[in-house]
Amino acid sequence: MTSPSSQANYWDWEEDVVLALYADDSDYLASPCRADLAVAKLQRVLDLLLDWMDKCRVAVNVTKTAALLTGQQRIMPPKQRLRGLEVEWQTRVPYLGVQIDCSMRMAAQVEHVTHLSRAARIMLCLVLRSHLPLRAKVTLYKDYIRSRLAYTAPT
């Protein structure tokens, strides 16, 4: 069986549509000037993908599939369809551990990491209030909370 990346060399892909693969995650990017053109191109690629998936007996979880439209759209284009189900437009989507929002400013990622760090800090309150030596408390803080703040945070 050939992978989607090797199949991409043989398929007649749409112009301006890029495939990004990492492990079992895939991301399709389209960059025409108008949103309706991008949606149409992506829908044609999704239809080609379904044909390949049927032929190679590969499944996709449609409920985990999301669509993100960047830019300043006042009118949302029609929803994408995959296996007869509509793919919902989202304001932010997680991809490889990073929250990507429609403004592409990393605001959603910063908010997400801050929320996780606050939750971790609350969980560590009992440890920090304990009678452990100060050095042990600082080590726990550095190892547990700082790592969550630093993961994919913009510098």
Tab-separated table of C-alpha atoms in Angstrom:
chain	number	residue	atom	x	y	z
A	1	MET	CA	0.000	0.000	0.000
A	2	THR	CA	1.311	3.452	-0.799
A	3	SER	CA	1.025	6.367	1.569
A	4	PRO	CA	-0.928	9.548	0.831
A	5	SER	CA	2.345	11.426	0.416
A	6	SER	CA	3.580	9.088	-2.317
A	7	GLN	CA	0.135	9.062	-3.897
A	8	ALA	CA	0.264	12.867	-4.011
A	9	ASN	CA	2.891	12.561	-6.746
A	10	TYR	CA	0.437	10.705	-8.978
A	11	TRP	CA	-2.831	12.444	-8.198
A	12	ASP	CA	-4.093	15.399	-10.147
A	13	TRP	CA	-4.202	17.715	-7.114
A	14	GLU	CA	-5.841	21.080	-7.214
A	15	GLU	CA	-3.574	24.045	-7.769
A	16	ASP	CA	-2.903	26.073	-4.570
A	17	VAL	CA	-3.734	23.109	-2.283
A	18	VAL	CA	-0.901	21.840	-0.093
A	19	LEU	CA	-0.817	18.617	1.914
A	20	ALA	CA	1.061	18.557	5.248
A	21	LEU	CA	1.570	15.146	6.885
A	22	TYR	CA	2.879	14.236	10.316
A	23	ALA	CA	2.481	10.675	11.644
A	24	ASP	CA	-1.265	9.969	11.374
A	25	ASP	CA	-2.313	13.646	11.106
A	26	SER	CA	-2.872	15.411	7.832
A	27	ASP	CA	-3.595	19.009	7.023
A	28	TYR	CA	-4.800	20.418	3.724
A	29	LEU	CA	-4.129	24.093	3.068
A	30	ALA	CA	-5.627	26.190	0.289
A	31	SER	CA	-4.705	29.792	-0.372
A	32	PRO	CA	-6.823	31.396	-3.088
A	33	CYS	CA	-7.825	35.013	-2.517
A	34	ARG	CA	-11.524	34.240	-2.116
A	35	ALA	CA	-12.903	31.892	0.526
A	36	ASP	CA	-15.465	30.305	-1.801
A	37	LEU	CA	-12.697	29.296	-4.233
A	38	ALA	CA	-10.635	27.804	-1.399
A	39	VAL	CA	-13.641	25.814	-0.184
A	40	ALA	CA	-14.358	24.484	-3.677
A	41	LYS	CA	-10.728	23.415	-4.170
A	42	LEU	CA	-10.582	21.724	-0.776
A	43	GLN	CA	-13.854	19.905	-1.426
A	44	ARG	CA	-12.462	18.480	-4.679
A	45	VAL	CA	-9.340	17.316	-2.795
A	46	LEU	CA	-11.491	15.710	-0.080
A	47	ASP	CA	-13.437	13.858	-2.765
A	48	LEU	CA	-10.164	12.576	-4.278
A	49	LEU	CA	-8.987	11.586	-0.812
A	50	LEU	CA	-12.140	9.541	-0.206
A	51	ASP	CA	-11.594	7.606	-3.425
A	52	TRP	CA	-8.018	6.789	-2.356
A	53	MET	CA	-9.133	5.848	1.173
A	54	ASP	CA	-11.796	3.498	-0.162
A	55	LYS	CA	-9.315	1.851	-2.514
A	56	CYS	CA	-6.682	1.383	0.234
A	57	ARG	CA	-9.187	0.605	3.010
A	58	VAL	CA	-8.152	3.549	5.182
A	59	ALA	CA	-10.637	5.095	7.603
A	60	VAL	CA	-11.045	8.692	8.713
A	61	ASN	CA	-12.811	9.880	11.844
A	62	VAL	CA	-15.150	12.544	10.475
A	63	THR	CA	-16.123	13.704	13.972
A	64	LYS	CA	-12.496	14.717	14.618
A	65	THR	CA	-12.244	16.566	11.315
A	66	ALA	CA	-12.422	20.365	11.491
A	67	ALA	CA	-12.246	23.259	9.061
A	68	LEU	CA	-10.633	26.611	9.817
A	69	LEU	CA	-11.019	29.721	7.700
A	70	THR	CA	-8.435	32.426	8.274
A	71	GLY	CA	-8.850	36.075	7.429
A	72	GLN	CA	-11.736	38.450	7.874
A	73	GLN	CA	-14.806	36.692	6.515
A	74	ARG	CA	-18.181	38.239	7.144
A	75	ILE	CA	-20.127	35.540	5.324
A	76	MET	CA	-19.109	31.963	6.010
A	77	PRO	CA	-18.844	29.764	2.912
A	78	PRO	CA	-20.742	26.476	2.726
A	79	LYS	CA	-19.493	23.649	4.926
A	80	GLN	CA	-17.194	20.961	3.583
A	81	ARG	CA	-18.641	17.461	3.297
A	82	LEU	CA	-16.787	14.277	4.140
A	83	ARG	CA	-18.467	10.864	3.918
A	84	GLY	CA	-21.837	12.620	3.631
A	85	LEU	CA	-21.374	14.526	6.900
A	86	GLU	CA	-20.788	18.243	7.199
A	87	VAL	CA	-17.432	19.380	8.568
A	88	GLU	CA	-18.060	22.230	10.993
A	89	TRP	CA	-16.257	25.553	10.685
A	90	GLN	CA	-14.244	26.192	13.845
A	91	THR	CA	-12.741	29.371	15.285
A	92	ARG	CA	-9.756	27.358	16.560
A	93	VAL	CA	-8.429	23.897	15.864
A	94	PRO	CA	-5.790	21.809	17.636
A	95	TYR	CA	-3.034	20.473	15.390
A	96	LEU	CA	0.011	18.631	16.748
A	97	GLY	CA	-0.546	20.073	20.211
A	98	VAL	CA	-0.874	23.671	19.039
A	99	GLN	CA	-4.125	25.638	19.092
A	100	ILE	CA	-4.453	27.472	15.769
A	101	ASP	CA	-7.029	30.262	15.609
A	102	CYS	CA	-8.517	32.089	12.641
A	103	SER	CA	-6.431	35.229	13.278
A	104	MET	CA	-3.166	33.202	13.125
A	105	ARG	CA	-1.800	35.336	15.993
A	106	MET	CA	-1.229	32.431	18.417
A	107	ALA	CA	-3.687	34.037	20.861
A	108	ALA	CA	-5.590	30.768	21.223
A	109	GLN	CA	-2.355	28.883	21.936
A	110	VAL	CA	-1.255	31.391	24.581
A	111	GLU	CA	-4.701	31.226	26.203
A	112	HIS	CA	-4.656	27.414	26.109
A	113	VAL	CA	-1.152	27.137	27.606
A	114	THR	CA	-2.013	29.709	30.289
A	115	HIS	CA	-5.129	27.725	31.222
A	116	LEU	CA	-3.131	24.483	31.453
A	117	SER	CA	-0.460	26.176	33.555
A	118	ARG	CA	-3.035	27.619	35.953
A	119	ALA	CA	-4.584	24.190	36.352
A	120	ALA	CA	-1.155	22.688	37.008
A	121	ARG	CA	-0.362	25.409	39.543
A	122	ILE	CA	-3.604	24.727	41.402
A	123	MET	CA	-2.794	21.011	41.458
A	124	LEU	CA	0.627	21.796	42.903
A	125	CYS	CA	-0.712	24.085	45.648
A	126	LEU	CA	-0.777	21.268	48.177
A	127	VAL	CA	2.780	20.317	47.334
A	128	LEU	CA	3.978	23.921	47.554
A	129	ARG	CA	2.272	24.376	50.930
A	130	SER	CA	3.807	21.201	52.307
A	131	HIS	CA	6.871	20.976	54.525
A	132	LEU	CA	9.177	19.943	51.692
A	133	PRO	CA	12.502	21.746	51.419
A	134	LEU	CA	12.424	24.894	49.280
A	135	ARG	CA	14.797	23.363	46.713
A	136	ALA	CA	12.398	20.420	46.158
A	137	LYS	CA	9.473	22.817	45.709
A	138	VAL	CA	11.389	24.907	43.168
A	139	THR	CA	12.386	21.766	41.276
A	140	LEU	CA	8.763	20.616	41.122
A	141	TYR	CA	7.714	24.045	39.881
A	142	LYS	CA	10.384	24.095	37.175
A	143	ASP	CA	9.714	20.553	36.024
A	144	TYR	CA	5.935	20.639	36.064
A	145	ILE	CA	4.649	24.170	35.497
A	146	ARG	CA	7.440	25.778	33.503
A	147	SER	CA	7.430	22.924	30.997
A	148	ARG	CA	3.743	23.556	30.301
A	149	LEU	CA	4.333	27.268	29.864
A	150	ALA	CA	7.240	26.729	27.493
A	151	TYR	CA	5.665	24.056	25.247
A	152	THR	CA	4.916	25.698	21.887
A	153	ALA	CA	4.672	29.108	23.540
A	154	PRO	CA	5.842	31.975	21.330
A	155	THR	CA	9.138	33.568	22.316
